[in-house]
Short mmCIF file of C-alpha atoms in Angstrom, two decimals:
data_model
loop_
_atom_site.label_atom_id
_atom_site.label_comp_id
_atom_site.label_asym_id
_atom_site.label_seq_id
_atom_site.Cartn_x
_atom_site.Cartn_y
_atom_site.Cartn_z
CA MET A 143 0.04 0.07 -0.10
CA LYS A 144 2.80 2.33 0.91
CA TYR A 145 4.67 1.53 -2.09
CA ASN A 146 1.76 2.17 -4.45
CA LEU A 147 1.08 5.34 -2.65
CA MET A 148 4.74 6.32 -3.39
CA ILE A 149 4.24 5.54 -7.04
CA GLY A 150 1.08 7.69 -7.25
CA ILE A 151 2.94 10.70 -5.72
CA ALA A 152 5.97 10.38 -8.10
CA PHE A 153 3.54 10.19 -11.01
CA LEU A 154 1.70 13.27 -10.07
CA ILE A 155 5.06 15.16 -9.60
CA CYS A 156 6.27 14.12 -13.05
CA LEU A 157 3.00 15.17 -14.60
CA PHE A 158 3.06 18.48 -12.99
CA ILE A 159 6.63 19.06 -14.13
CA PHE A 160 6.29 17.98 -17.67
CA LEU A 161 2.75 19.44 -18.23
CA PRO A 162 2.91 21.07 -21.54
CA THR A 163 2.50 24.76 -22.16
CA VAL A 164 -0.90 25.53 -23.96
CA HIS A 165 -0.98 28.43 -26.30
CA ALA A 166 -4.22 30.27 -27.01
CA ASP A 167 -3.52 32.17 -30.37
CA ASN A 168 -6.67 34.48 -30.01
CA GLY A 169 -6.84 34.62 -26.21
CA THR A 170 -9.53 33.31 -24.05
CA LEU A 171 -11.61 35.72 -21.71
CA TYR A 172 -11.62 34.84 -18.16
CA LYS A 173 -13.28 36.34 -15.10
CA VAL A 174 -11.90 36.51 -11.62
CA ASP A 175 -13.69 34.20 -9.19
CA ALA A 176 -11.66 35.27 -5.93
CA GLU A 177 -12.14 38.41 -3.96
CA ALA A 178 -8.80 39.55 -5.09
CA ILE A 179 -5.75 37.81 -7.15
CA GLU A 180 -2.29 38.96 -7.65
CA LEU A 181 -0.94 39.80 -11.22
CA LYS A 182 2.85 38.62 -11.17
CA ASN A 183 5.82 39.12 -13.67
CA ALA A 184 6.52 35.41 -13.76
CA PRO A 185 4.41 32.27 -13.45
CA ALA A 186 5.66 31.52 -9.76
CA GLU A 187 4.47 32.27 -6.32
CA ASP A 188 7.53 34.24 -5.23
CA ALA A 189 7.49 36.44 -8.37
CA VAL A 190 7.05 40.15 -8.42
CA ILE A 191 3.63 41.48 -7.75
CA LEU A 192 2.67 44.00 -10.66
CA SER A 193 -0.89 44.61 -9.59
CA GLU A 194 -4.18 43.08 -7.98
CA LEU A 195 -7.41 42.22 -9.84
CA LYS A 196 -10.67 42.20 -7.80
CA LYS A 197 -13.78 39.80 -8.25
CA ASP A 198 -15.48 39.70 -11.53
CA TYR A 199 -12.64 41.75 -13.22
CA LYS A 200 -12.19 40.24 -16.82
CA VAL A 201 -8.85 39.33 -18.23
CA THR A 202 -7.70 37.75 -21.52
CA ILE A 203 -5.28 34.77 -21.26
CA PHE A 204 -3.03 33.98 -24.16
CA GLU A 205 -1.02 31.08 -22.93
CA GLU A 206 -1.27 28.56 -19.98
CA SER A 207 1.63 27.02 -18.28
CA ASN A 208 1.74 24.83 -15.09
CA GLY A 209 -1.43 26.38 -13.67
CA TRP A 210 -0.54 29.85 -14.57
CA GLY A 211 -2.15 32.00 -17.38
CA LYS A 212 -0.14 34.67 -19.21
CA THR A 213 -1.78 38.10 -20.13
CA PHE A 214 -0.33 41.51 -20.55
CA TYR A 215 -0.17 44.56 -18.13
CA ASN A 216 1.37 47.84 -19.37
CA GLY A 217 2.55 46.37 -22.54
CA GLU A 218 4.49 43.80 -20.69
CA GLN A 219 3.57 39.93 -20.04
CA ALA A 220 2.03 39.24 -16.64
CA TRP A 221 0.81 35.89 -14.98
CA ILE A 222 -2.27 35.03 -12.88
CA ALA A 223 -2.93 31.74 -11.06
CA LEU A 224 -5.81 30.02 -13.24
CA HIS A 225 -7.46 28.25 -10.33
CA HIS A 226 -8.89 31.66 -9.31
CA LEU A 227 -10.46 32.25 -12.72
CA SER A 228 -13.21 30.89 -14.80
CA ALA A 229 -13.73 31.21 -18.54
CA VAL A 230 -16.43 33.52 -20.10
CA ASP A 231 -17.68 34.17 -23.54
CA ASP A 232 -15.69 36.81 -25.54
CA ILE A 233 -16.90 40.20 -25.23
CA GLN A 234 -16.04 41.88 -28.49
CA THR A 235 -14.87 39.76 -31.47
CA GLU A 236 -13.11 40.90 -34.51
CA PRO A 237 -14.66 40.15 -38.00
CA GLU A 238 -13.41 36.77 -38.94
CA ASN A 239 -12.36 37.72 -42.42
CA GLU A 240 -10.53 40.92 -41.37
CA GLN A 241 -7.14 39.20 -41.21
CA SER A 242 -7.64 37.04 -44.32
CA ASP A 243 -8.64 40.40 -46.25
CA THR A 244 -5.36 41.96 -44.89
CA GLU A 245 -3.36 39.06 -46.15
CA GLU A 246 -4.82 39.09 -49.53
CA LYS A 247 -4.08 42.77 -49.95
CA GLN A 248 -0.34 42.12 -48.83
CA VAL A 249 -0.15 39.49 -51.32
CA GLU A 250 -1.58 41.54 -54.15
CA THR A 251 0.58 44.40 -53.21
CA ALA A 252 3.84 42.19 -53.30
CA ALA A 253 2.81 40.59 -56.64
CA ALA A 254 2.16 44.06 -58.14
CA ALA A 255 5.77 45.19 -56.96
CA GLU A 256 7.31 42.14 -58.35
CA THR A 257 5.70 42.58 -61.95
CA ASN A 258 6.90 46.09 -62.09
CA THR A 259 10.72 46.02 -62.74
CA GLU A 260 11.08 49.46 -63.90
CA SER A 261 12.36 52.45 -61.94
CA ALA A 262 9.60 54.48 -60.05
CA VAL A 263 7.55 55.95 -62.76
CA SER A 264 4.32 57.92 -62.89
CA SER A 265 1.71 55.17 -63.24
CA VAL A 266 -1.08 54.19 -60.61
CA GLU A 267 -1.96 50.77 -62.06
CA ASN A 268 0.02 48.67 -59.53
CA GLY A 269 0.41 51.26 -56.76
CA GLN A 270 -0.20 54.65 -55.33
CA LEU A 271 1.05 57.64 -57.06
CA TYR A 272 2.64 60.36 -54.77
CA ARG A 273 4.21 63.75 -55.26
CA ILE A 274 7.36 65.04 -53.44
CA GLN A 275 6.24 67.91 -51.06
CA ALA A 276 9.81 68.58 -49.61
CA PRO A 277 12.39 70.52 -51.31
CA ALA A 278 14.54 67.47 -51.67
CA VAL A 279 14.00 63.66 -50.44
CA ASN A 280 16.68 61.02 -49.92
CA VAL A 281 15.74 57.55 -51.40
CA ARG A 282 17.33 54.86 -49.12
CA ASN A 283 18.06 51.23 -49.65
CA ALA A 284 16.17 50.24 -46.58
CA PRO A 285 13.17 51.66 -44.58
CA ASP A 286 15.59 53.16 -42.05
CA LYS A 287 16.90 56.97 -41.68
CA ASN A 288 20.35 55.66 -41.30
CA ALA A 289 20.34 53.27 -44.40
CA ALA A 290 22.47 54.22 -47.53
CA VAL A 291 21.11 56.99 -49.83
CA VAL A 292 20.69 55.56 -53.31
CA THR A 293 19.38 58.89 -55.09
CA GLN A 294 17.42 62.01 -54.35
CA LEU A 295 14.26 63.37 -55.53
CA ASN A 296 13.11 66.99 -55.76
CA HIS A 297 10.03 69.00 -55.05
CA ASP A 298 6.91 68.07 -57.20
CA GLU A 299 8.47 64.86 -58.70
CA LYS A 300 6.27 61.98 -58.68
CA VAL A 301 6.85 58.42 -57.40
CA THR A 302 4.80 55.38 -57.19
CA ILE A 303 4.82 53.51 -53.83
CA PHE A 304 3.88 49.83 -53.90
CA GLU A 305 4.12 49.10 -50.04
CA ASP A 306 3.91 50.78 -46.64
CA SER A 307 5.93 49.83 -43.80
CA TYR A 308 6.08 51.74 -40.61
CA GLY A 309 5.88 55.20 -42.06
CA TRP A 310 8.15 54.29 -45.14
CA GLY A 311 7.06 53.75 -48.83
CA LYS A 312 8.63 51.12 -50.97
CA THR A 313 9.40 51.85 -54.77
CA TYR A 314 11.93 50.90 -57.46
CA TYR A 315 15.18 52.41 -58.79
CA ASN A 316 17.47 50.56 -61.42
CA ASP A 317 15.46 47.49 -60.76
CA GLU A 318 16.06 47.53 -57.07
CA GLU A 319 13.58 48.22 -54.27
CA VAL A 320 14.19 51.42 -52.50
CA TRP A 321 12.40 53.22 -49.68
CA ILE A 322 11.12 56.94 -49.05
CA ALA A 323 9.73 58.61 -45.81
CA LEU A 324 5.94 58.77 -46.57
CA TYR A 325 5.53 61.97 -44.55
CA LEU A 326 7.60 63.90 -47.01
CA LEU A 327 5.08 62.89 -49.56
CA ASP A 328 1.55 63.88 -50.81
CA LYS A 329 -0.84 61.53 -52.58
CA ASP A 330 -1.27 62.60 -56.28
CA ASN A 331 -4.58 61.43 -57.88
CA GLU A 332 -3.82 63.05 -61.23
CA SER A 333 -2.81 60.89 -64.29
CA ASN A 334 -0.97 63.27 -66.57
CA GLY A 335 -0.22 62.09 -70.06
CA ASN A 336 2.59 63.46 -72.64
CA SER A 337 0.19 66.24 -73.58
CA ASP A 338 -0.04 67.51 -70.21
CA VAL A 339 3.78 67.58 -69.80
CA SER A 340 3.96 69.44 -73.13
CA GLU A 341 1.35 71.98 -71.93
CA GLU A 342 3.25 72.27 -68.58
CA ASN A 343 6.54 72.96 -70.58
CA GLU A 344 5.08 75.22 -72.77
CA THR A 345 3.54 77.26 -69.80
CA ILE A 346 6.86 77.41 -67.91
CA GLU A 347 8.41 78.58 -71.12
CA THR A 348 5.88 81.44 -71.39
CA LEU A 349 6.20 82.35 -67.87
CA GLU A 350 10.09 82.54 -68.18
CA THR A 351 9.67 84.76 -71.24
CA ALA A 352 7.31 87.00 -69.37
CA GLU A 353 9.62 87.10 -66.45
CA ASP A 354 12.55 87.94 -68.45
CA THR A 355 10.66 90.94 -69.97
CA GLU A 356 9.54 92.15 -66.66
CA ASN A 357 12.98 91.86 -65.32
CA ASP A 358 14.50 94.01 -68.18
CA ALA A 359 11.80 96.73 -67.54
CA SER A 360 12.59 96.43 -63.84
CA GLU A 361 16.29 97.10 -64.44
CA ALA A 362 15.51 99.91 -66.58
CA ILE A 363 13.40 101.60 -64.06
CA ALA A 364 15.75 100.74 -61.31
CA GLU A 365 18.53 102.62 -63.09
CA GLN A 366 16.39 105.74 -63.30
CA LYS A 367 14.73 105.60 -59.89
CA ASN A 368 17.18 103.70 -57.70
CA ASP A 369 16.30 105.32 -54.32
CA GLU A 370 12.42 104.95 -54.91
CA SER A 371 13.08 101.10 -56.04
CA GLU A 372 14.97 100.33 -52.86
CA LYS A 373 12.24 102.01 -50.79
CA GLU A 374 9.52 100.04 -52.44
CA ASP A 375 11.52 96.61 -51.98
CA ALA A 376 11.85 97.26 -48.43
CA GLU A 377 8.15 97.81 -47.97
CA THR A 378 7.41 94.79 -49.99
CA LYS A 379 9.76 92.69 -47.74
CA ASP A 380 7.99 94.02 -44.77
CA GLU A 381 4.43 93.22 -46.13
CA LYS A 382 5.71 89.73 -47.00
CA GLN A 383 6.85 88.90 -43.55
CA GLU A 384 3.59 90.23 -42.17
CA VAL A 385 1.57 87.90 -44.45
CA GLN A 386 3.96 85.03 -43.58
CA ALA A 387 3.41 85.57 -39.89
CA GLU A 388 -0.17 85.77 -40.29
CA GLN A 389 -0.41 82.73 -42.41
CA SER A 390 1.69 80.87 -39.65
CA SER A 391 -0.68 82.06 -36.89
CA GLU A 392 -3.74 80.93 -38.91
CA ILE A 393 -2.45 77.49 -39.58
CA PRO A 394 0.10 76.63 -36.96
CA LEU A 395 0.24 72.89 -37.76
CA ALA A 396 0.89 73.19 -41.35
CA GLY A 397 4.03 71.15 -42.42
CA ARG A 398 4.27 69.65 -38.98
CA HIS A 399 4.67 65.88 -38.66
CA PHE A 400 3.25 63.66 -35.76
CA VAL A 401 3.53 60.11 -34.97
CA ILE A 402 0.34 58.65 -33.29
CA ASP A 403 0.50 55.60 -31.44
CA PRO A 404 -2.72 53.72 -30.65
CA GLY A 405 -1.97 51.71 -27.42
CA HIS A 406 -2.02 47.94 -27.22
CA GLY A 407 -3.23 45.88 -30.27
CA GLY A 408 -3.38 42.32 -31.56
CA LYS A 409 -2.93 39.80 -28.72
CA ASP A 410 -2.50 42.65 -26.16
CA PRO A 411 -5.97 44.00 -25.72
CA GLY A 412 -5.15 46.47 -22.97
CA ALA A 413 -7.92 47.17 -20.55
CA VAL A 414 -11.09 45.15 -20.79
CA GLY A 415 -14.20 46.76 -19.92
CA SER A 416 -17.81 45.24 -19.99
CA GLU A 417 -18.38 46.27 -23.63
CA ALA A 418 -15.09 47.02 -25.26
CA TYR A 419 -11.41 46.70 -25.44
CA GLU A 420 -9.04 49.41 -24.96
CA LYS A 421 -7.02 48.56 -28.08
CA THR A 422 -10.18 49.03 -30.17
CA LEU A 423 -11.11 52.49 -28.60
CA ALA A 424 -7.52 53.74 -28.94
CA LEU A 425 -7.42 52.87 -32.63
CA THR A 426 -10.81 54.47 -33.53
CA THR A 427 -9.65 57.74 -31.55
CA ALA A 428 -6.17 57.65 -33.12
CA LYS A 429 -7.86 57.57 -36.79
CA LYS A 430 -10.17 60.49 -35.73
CA LEU A 431 -7.11 62.42 -34.64
CA GLY A 432 -4.95 61.62 -37.69
CA GLU A 433 -7.73 62.51 -40.19
CA GLN A 434 -8.18 66.06 -38.31
CA LEU A 435 -4.53 66.70 -38.06
CA ARG A 436 -4.07 66.03 -41.99
CA HIS A 437 -7.09 68.60 -42.60
CA GLN A 438 -4.78 71.20 -40.64
CA GLY A 439 -1.92 70.60 -42.97
CA ALA A 440 0.04 68.23 -40.81
CA SER A 441 1.45 64.72 -41.97
CA VAL A 442 0.77 61.88 -39.79
CA THR A 443 2.59 58.49 -39.23
CA PHE A 444 0.72 55.67 -37.32
CA THR A 445 2.41 53.13 -35.27
CA ARG A 446 -0.33 50.73 -36.23
CA GLU A 447 -3.45 51.38 -38.42
CA ASP A 448 -5.19 47.95 -37.63
CA ASP A 449 -5.47 45.33 -34.98
CA THR A 450 -1.68 44.49 -35.04
CA TYR A 451 0.37 43.89 -32.00
CA LEU A 452 3.48 45.87 -31.67
CA SER A 453 6.11 45.77 -28.99
CA LEU A 454 6.89 48.96 -26.91
CA GLY A 455 10.31 48.96 -28.57
CA GLU A 456 8.96 48.85 -32.09
CA ARG A 457 6.74 51.72 -31.34
CA VAL A 458 9.71 53.67 -30.18
CA ASN A 459 11.79 52.70 -33.21
CA ILE A 460 9.12 53.94 -35.52
CA SER A 461 9.12 57.39 -33.83
CA ASN A 462 12.84 57.52 -33.73
CA SER A 463 13.12 56.86 -37.55
CA ALA A 464 10.32 59.12 -38.50
CA ASN A 465 11.76 62.09 -36.56
CA PRO A 466 8.37 63.79 -35.97
CA ASP A 467 7.64 67.08 -34.14
CA ALA A 468 5.91 65.13 -31.49
CA PHE A 469 4.96 61.59 -30.51
CA ILE A 470 1.41 61.10 -29.15
CA SER A 471 0.36 57.76 -27.56
CA LEU A 472 -3.13 57.22 -27.07
CA HIS A 473 -4.71 54.95 -24.32
CA TYR A 474 -7.88 54.39 -22.14
CA ASN A 475 -7.37 53.78 -18.44
CA ALA A 476 -8.33 51.04 -16.11
CA SER A 477 -8.24 50.68 -12.30
CA GLU A 478 -9.20 48.23 -9.43
CA ASP A 479 -11.19 51.13 -8.07
CA GLN A 480 -14.22 51.20 -10.45
CA VAL A 481 -15.17 54.70 -9.48
CA ALA A 482 -11.96 56.05 -10.77
CA HIS A 483 -12.55 58.57 -13.60
CA GLY A 484 -10.97 61.36 -15.78
CA VAL A 485 -8.48 62.29 -18.35
CA GLU A 486 -4.60 62.48 -17.52
CA THR A 487 -1.46 63.20 -19.75
CA PHE A 488 1.83 61.86 -19.13
CA TYR A 489 5.27 63.06 -20.34
CA LYS A 490 8.87 62.15 -19.96
CA ASN A 491 11.50 63.91 -17.93
CA GLU A 492 12.15 66.76 -20.28
CA SER A 493 10.89 70.40 -20.40
CA GLU A 494 9.51 70.40 -23.89
CA SER A 495 7.50 67.33 -23.29
CA GLN A 496 6.07 68.69 -20.07
CA MET A 497 5.05 71.90 -21.94
CA LEU A 498 3.19 69.93 -24.55
CA ALA A 499 1.67 67.62 -21.91
CA GLU A 500 0.15 70.76 -20.04
CA SER A 501 -0.82 72.33 -23.33
CA VAL A 502 -2.74 69.31 -24.51
CA GLN A 503 -4.25 68.52 -20.96
CA THR A 504 -5.54 72.14 -20.55
CA SER A 505 -7.15 72.14 -24.05
CA LEU A 506 -8.71 68.72 -23.60
CA MET A 507 -10.39 69.85 -20.42
CA SER A 508 -12.30 72.52 -22.40
CA HIS A 509 -13.35 70.16 -25.10
CA VAL A 510 -14.47 66.96 -23.16
CA HIS A 511 -16.60 66.72 -20.07
CA LEU A 512 -14.51 64.40 -17.82
CA ASP A 513 -12.55 65.30 -14.73
CA ASN A 514 -9.15 66.66 -14.90
CA ARG A 515 -6.54 64.28 -13.43
CA GLY A 516 -3.72 66.69 -14.54
CA THR A 517 -0.21 65.92 -16.05
CA LYS A 518 2.37 63.54 -14.49
CA GLN A 519 5.88 62.63 -15.29
CA ALA A 520 6.05 58.87 -15.98
CA ASP A 521 8.94 56.28 -16.85
CA PHE A 522 6.96 54.61 -19.68
CA GLN A 523 9.27 52.89 -22.05
CA VAL A 524 7.47 54.65 -25.09
CA LEU A 525 8.29 57.86 -23.51
CA ARG A 526 11.76 57.26 -21.78
CA GLU A 527 13.45 55.89 -24.95
CA ASN A 528 11.94 58.21 -27.34
CA GLN A 529 14.23 60.73 -28.90
CA GLN A 530 11.23 63.15 -29.80
CA THR A 531 8.99 65.32 -27.71
CA ALA A 532 6.72 62.64 -26.41
CA ILE A 533 3.40 62.45 -24.47
CA LEU A 534 0.89 59.56 -23.45
CA ILE A 535 -2.64 60.41 -23.06
CA GLU A 536 -5.23 58.42 -20.84
CA LEU A 537 -8.70 59.52 -22.49
CA GLY A 538 -10.90 58.07 -19.68
CA PHE A 539 -11.53 54.90 -17.53
CA ILE A 540 -12.85 51.93 -19.35
CA SER A 541 -13.30 50.13 -16.05
CA ASN A 542 -15.78 52.83 -14.91
CA SER A 543 -19.12 51.74 -16.29
CA GLU A 544 -20.51 55.26 -16.73
CA GLU A 545 -17.43 56.63 -18.16
CA GLN A 546 -17.17 53.68 -20.51
CA GLN A 547 -20.64 54.55 -22.01
CA THR A 548 -19.24 58.01 -22.83
CA ILE A 549 -15.88 57.44 -24.23
CA GLN A 550 -17.20 54.72 -26.62
CA THR A 551 -19.18 57.35 -28.61
CA ASP A 552 -17.87 58.91 -31.78
CA ASN A 553 -18.91 62.24 -30.35
CA TYR A 554 -16.62 62.12 -27.40
CA GLN A 555 -13.58 60.76 -29.42
CA ASN A 556 -14.09 63.48 -32.02
CA GLN A 557 -14.09 66.18 -29.05
CA ALA A 558 -11.18 64.52 -27.67
CA ALA A 559 -9.17 64.78 -31.03
CA GLU A 560 -10.26 68.39 -31.35
CA GLY A 561 -8.94 69.09 -27.82
CA ILE A 562 -5.62 67.52 -28.60
CA ILE A 563 -5.19 69.54 -31.73
CA ALA A 564 -6.17 72.56 -29.99
CA GLY A 565 -3.41 71.75 -27.57
CA LEU A 566 -0.89 71.15 -30.40
CA GLU A 567 -1.66 74.35 -31.80
CA ASP A 568 -1.21 76.30 -28.69
CA TYR A 569 2.20 74.63 -28.17
CA PHE A 570 3.61 75.14 -31.80
CA SER A 571 2.16 78.63 -32.40
#
């Protein structure tokens, strides 16, 4: 009897040690059964405690290992003892065909790029036609600002982009793929033929002739009335400076470039409310903000534009490669205290980032009707390792059932975007 008991104990120990790890590709939603459970940084009882989850709190588990479930907390993996949880039905599912549609588009884009072996030309059959908006743009051999420069394109030249990757566009030069920073380009929907080019050249020649005639006349007048001409030139220069100053004050964001970072994504849902995921709300708000910024004449690079998982390091790399005027990370908050509410903005330990955070937070409070939690310095990785002026905004609490109803609406998200833009205008004006 004693021998059989020992064999049984040994079997159970072996079973526990060699229990396989189970992966859940799409995650399984669980509910906390205990009054409170600890969220740890590793699947072990003596691991560091990251936070605590209260009874009925919902959490998504992506991997099971020896009685522990892996989830994510503030962008990093975290572990929970599974015997305190019970599985529930998923709250919000993504369309089943969304991923397959994306994959099909990527395949079509790759196929189009492979069939076009010419240098970048003005054709939109297999790509999107863009126009260079900067005075000069470097064309590089990889999607990296430190990559080798292959050639250079000048203002108003056209180029066909076949693929987007983290703010870079792929085209071709001498039968080799090359890359251009997309924020330096504008989409061009025109399809000009040779006749258009001829007309354009003819117009340029006419203008040049008229300009030469005008210059000759100006020189003759200048010889006769030198003093008067100098006075008029000075007045014209002053007027031009006044007009430029006025235009700058009217459109302070024109020509600015921003990286917008919708928090979480893919296997990392962020905070889970009773009706929505943080990753979804962050993305819809980011798209509204990006659209409004472009209407203000600014260019925008997104760290993600769909339900894709990106590590915190990848988000920072996108920002540092794009070299924007500012990096803006959008999030929705959560707390064990379900009555916690309001909006807050975080900044890294630099004066410029703090000034931007205070400007945006102040403006947000005049556009949305949630409580003001102020601005705070934080050691978040997307702020700490960012070489740019960077802020992270928490736009309300998804864990507060009343506030969750508000922040889900298009009206709130549009107002929040308007508030952020007003804060940016105040900072950059």
